[in-house]
Amino acid sequence: MLTEVRYGESPFFRPVQRYGRTVLFFDTNVRRHNANGKNIYRFAIYKCEKNHTWNEKLAIYKAFTDHREVPDTEFSEEIAPLSTLPLHEYQQKGVQEVTIRIERAEARVRLDKLLSEQIEGWSRSEIVRKIKDGQIRLNEQETKPSAVLSASDIIQIMIE
């Protein structure tokens, strides 16, 4: 005898190996989507009177990677070139510490390389020595000259 399990309008019989007979299934009107990177599959979910489910494949759609339109303004912001730091001038004015906050890091940049390009009058070997001596710190900690910078890092430079 069937219990009232009326989900959808079109019940049908389907052979079920587990039961060794055909069983009446009802459409639950629930649809499920699965994706594997190449295709998107759409399934209808059916249930029998014992609440077991069976999925019927309804459609296959091709997946594609260019599904999101990138507005022109997203990457149009010009990045201003970094200005060099005249630490000798700062030292003459009595400045003892300079703090630099990294807002964006779009590539892997080493601490010693960035500073050697941006500080006037200091060689890379001099910057490496100051990093090892703790006069240049990254995020309030001593670090290695080869430390890779990332967004929101803070560089502290002690001026002698």
Short mmCIF file of C-alpha atoms in Angstrom, two decimals:
data_model
loop_
_atom_site.label_atom_id
_atom_site.label_comp_id
_atom_site.label_asym_id
_atom_site.label_seq_id
_atom_site.Cartn_x
_atom_site.Cartn_y
_atom_site.Cartn_z
CA MET A 1 0.00 0.00 0.00
CA LEU A 2 1.26 3.48 -0.88
CA THR A 3 1.44 6.25 1.64
CA GLU A 4 0.74 9.85 0.62
CA VAL A 5 4.15 10.92 -0.66
CA ARG A 6 2.87 13.17 -3.48
CA TYR A 7 5.76 15.43 -4.50
CA GLY A 8 5.44 16.02 -8.21
CA GLU A 9 2.67 15.22 -10.62
CA SER A 10 4.26 12.44 -12.65
CA PRO A 11 5.10 9.35 -10.58
CA PHE A 12 6.73 6.51 -12.51
CA PHE A 13 8.01 3.01 -11.87
CA ARG A 14 11.71 2.37 -11.99
CA PRO A 15 13.53 -0.94 -11.51
CA VAL A 16 15.60 -0.93 -8.32
CA GLN A 17 18.22 -3.67 -8.02
CA ARG A 18 18.33 -3.40 -4.21
CA TYR A 19 14.63 -4.31 -3.96
CA GLY A 20 14.65 -6.77 -6.88
CA ARG A 21 11.52 -5.15 -8.30
CA THR A 22 10.21 -1.96 -9.83
CA VAL A 23 9.41 0.85 -7.41
CA LEU A 24 7.20 3.91 -7.77
CA PHE A 25 9.18 7.22 -7.68
CA PHE A 26 7.82 10.74 -7.35
CA ASP A 27 9.40 13.96 -8.62
CA THR A 28 10.37 16.14 -5.63
CA ASN A 29 10.63 19.23 -7.88
CA VAL A 30 14.12 19.74 -6.45
CA ARG A 31 16.91 20.31 -8.95
CA ARG A 32 20.60 19.80 -8.27
CA HIS A 33 23.65 21.06 -10.17
CA ASN A 34 27.09 19.46 -10.16
CA ALA A 35 30.20 20.78 -11.89
CA ASN A 36 33.51 19.11 -12.70
CA GLY A 37 35.36 22.04 -14.31
CA LYS A 38 34.43 21.08 -17.87
CA ASN A 39 30.69 20.51 -17.60
CA ILE A 40 27.77 21.50 -15.40
CA TYR A 41 25.17 18.78 -14.87
CA ARG A 42 21.54 19.42 -13.94
CA PHE A 43 19.64 16.65 -12.14
CA ALA A 44 16.03 16.11 -11.04
CA ILE A 45 15.68 14.38 -7.67
CA TYR A 46 13.04 11.67 -7.28
CA LYS A 47 12.03 9.80 -4.11
CA CYS A 48 10.28 6.49 -3.47
CA GLU A 49 7.89 5.68 -0.62
CA LYS A 50 10.84 4.53 1.52
CA ASN A 51 12.44 7.98 1.06
CA HIS A 52 15.30 6.69 -1.09
CA THR A 53 16.36 9.03 -3.87
CA TRP A 54 17.19 8.66 -7.53
CA ASN A 55 18.71 11.42 -9.67
CA GLU A 56 17.81 11.84 -13.31
CA LYS A 57 20.25 13.77 -15.49
CA LEU A 58 18.28 16.54 -17.19
CA ALA A 59 20.94 18.56 -18.98
CA ILE A 60 24.66 19.04 -19.51
CA TYR A 61 26.08 22.53 -19.99
CA LYS A 62 29.62 23.42 -21.00
CA ALA A 63 31.54 25.26 -18.30
CA PHE A 64 33.81 28.12 -19.28
CA THR A 65 36.37 30.17 -17.41
CA ASP A 66 35.64 33.59 -18.91
CA HIS A 67 32.33 33.82 -17.11
CA ARG A 68 33.09 37.10 -15.33
CA GLU A 69 33.40 40.36 -17.18
CA VAL A 70 36.22 42.47 -15.80
CA PRO A 71 35.38 46.17 -15.87
CA ASP A 72 37.99 48.42 -17.44
CA THR A 73 38.28 50.46 -14.25
CA GLU A 74 39.36 47.48 -12.15
CA PHE A 75 42.97 47.62 -13.36
CA SER A 76 43.15 51.09 -14.78
CA GLU A 77 44.45 52.79 -11.64
CA GLU A 78 47.95 54.01 -12.32
CA ILE A 79 50.57 53.07 -9.76
CA ALA A 80 52.77 56.04 -9.04
CA PRO A 81 56.49 55.30 -9.01
CA LEU A 82 57.99 55.21 -5.55
CA SER A 83 60.06 58.20 -4.58
CA THR A 84 63.49 57.67 -3.07
CA LEU A 85 64.02 58.33 0.61
CA PRO A 86 66.66 60.96 1.39
CA LEU A 87 67.63 59.51 4.79
CA HIS A 88 70.70 61.78 5.08
CA GLU A 89 68.39 64.82 4.92
CA TYR A 90 66.07 63.27 7.51
CA GLN A 91 69.06 62.61 9.78
CA GLN A 92 70.17 66.25 9.49
CA LYS A 93 66.67 67.34 10.52
CA GLY A 94 66.83 65.17 13.65
CA VAL A 95 64.59 62.32 12.49
CA GLN A 96 65.60 59.09 14.26
CA GLU A 97 63.15 56.59 12.76
CA VAL A 98 61.34 56.26 9.43
CA THR A 99 58.32 53.98 9.12
CA ILE A 100 57.12 52.66 5.76
CA ARG A 101 53.79 50.87 5.34
CA ILE A 102 53.41 48.60 2.31
CA GLU A 103 49.91 49.17 0.96
CA ARG A 104 50.10 46.83 -2.03
CA ALA A 105 52.48 44.09 -3.04
CA GLU A 106 51.80 42.97 -6.58
CA ALA A 107 54.96 40.90 -6.97
CA ARG A 108 57.45 39.09 -4.78
CA VAL A 109 59.87 41.76 -3.58
CA ARG A 110 62.65 41.19 -1.08
CA LEU A 111 63.13 43.68 1.73
CA ASP A 112 66.80 44.39 0.98
CA LYS A 113 66.17 44.81 -2.75
CA LEU A 114 63.30 47.26 -2.28
CA LEU A 115 65.22 49.36 0.22
CA SER A 116 68.38 49.45 -1.91
CA GLU A 117 66.30 50.84 -4.78
CA GLN A 118 64.47 53.39 -2.62
CA ILE A 119 67.05 54.75 -0.17
CA GLU A 120 69.50 57.36 -1.41
CA GLY A 121 73.13 56.90 -0.38
CA TRP A 122 72.89 53.39 1.10
CA SER A 123 74.28 50.38 -0.78
CA ARG A 124 72.55 47.02 -0.72
CA SER A 125 75.35 45.51 1.40
CA GLU A 126 74.96 48.38 3.89
CA ILE A 127 71.20 47.73 4.05
CA VAL A 128 71.80 43.99 4.56
CA ARG A 129 74.15 44.78 7.48
CA LYS A 130 71.58 47.13 9.05
CA ILE A 131 68.84 44.49 8.72
CA LYS A 132 71.07 41.87 10.39
CA ASP A 133 71.98 44.37 13.16
CA GLY A 134 68.28 45.05 13.86
CA GLN A 135 68.39 48.68 12.70
CA ILE A 136 65.84 47.82 10.00
CA ARG A 137 62.87 45.81 11.26
CA LEU A 138 59.85 44.28 9.57
CA ASN A 139 56.54 44.31 11.47
CA GLU A 140 58.35 45.30 14.68
CA GLN A 141 60.57 42.19 14.54
CA GLU A 142 64.09 41.47 13.44
CA THR A 143 64.09 39.74 10.10
CA LYS A 144 66.29 38.46 7.30
CA PRO A 145 67.34 40.59 4.33
CA SER A 146 65.64 38.05 2.05
CA ALA A 147 62.21 38.51 3.69
CA VAL A 148 59.49 38.83 1.03
CA LEU A 149 57.19 41.80 1.53
CA SER A 150 53.42 41.60 1.42
CA ALA A 151 50.55 44.04 1.74
CA SER A 152 50.21 45.78 5.13
CA ASP A 153 53.83 45.05 6.16
CA ILE A 154 55.52 47.82 8.16
CA ILE A 155 59.22 48.56 7.73
CA GLN A 156 60.97 50.52 10.51
CA ILE A 157 64.32 52.11 9.72
CA MET A 158 66.45 53.46 12.59
CA ILE A 159 68.60 56.36 11.41
CA GLU A 160 71.94 56.68 13.24
#
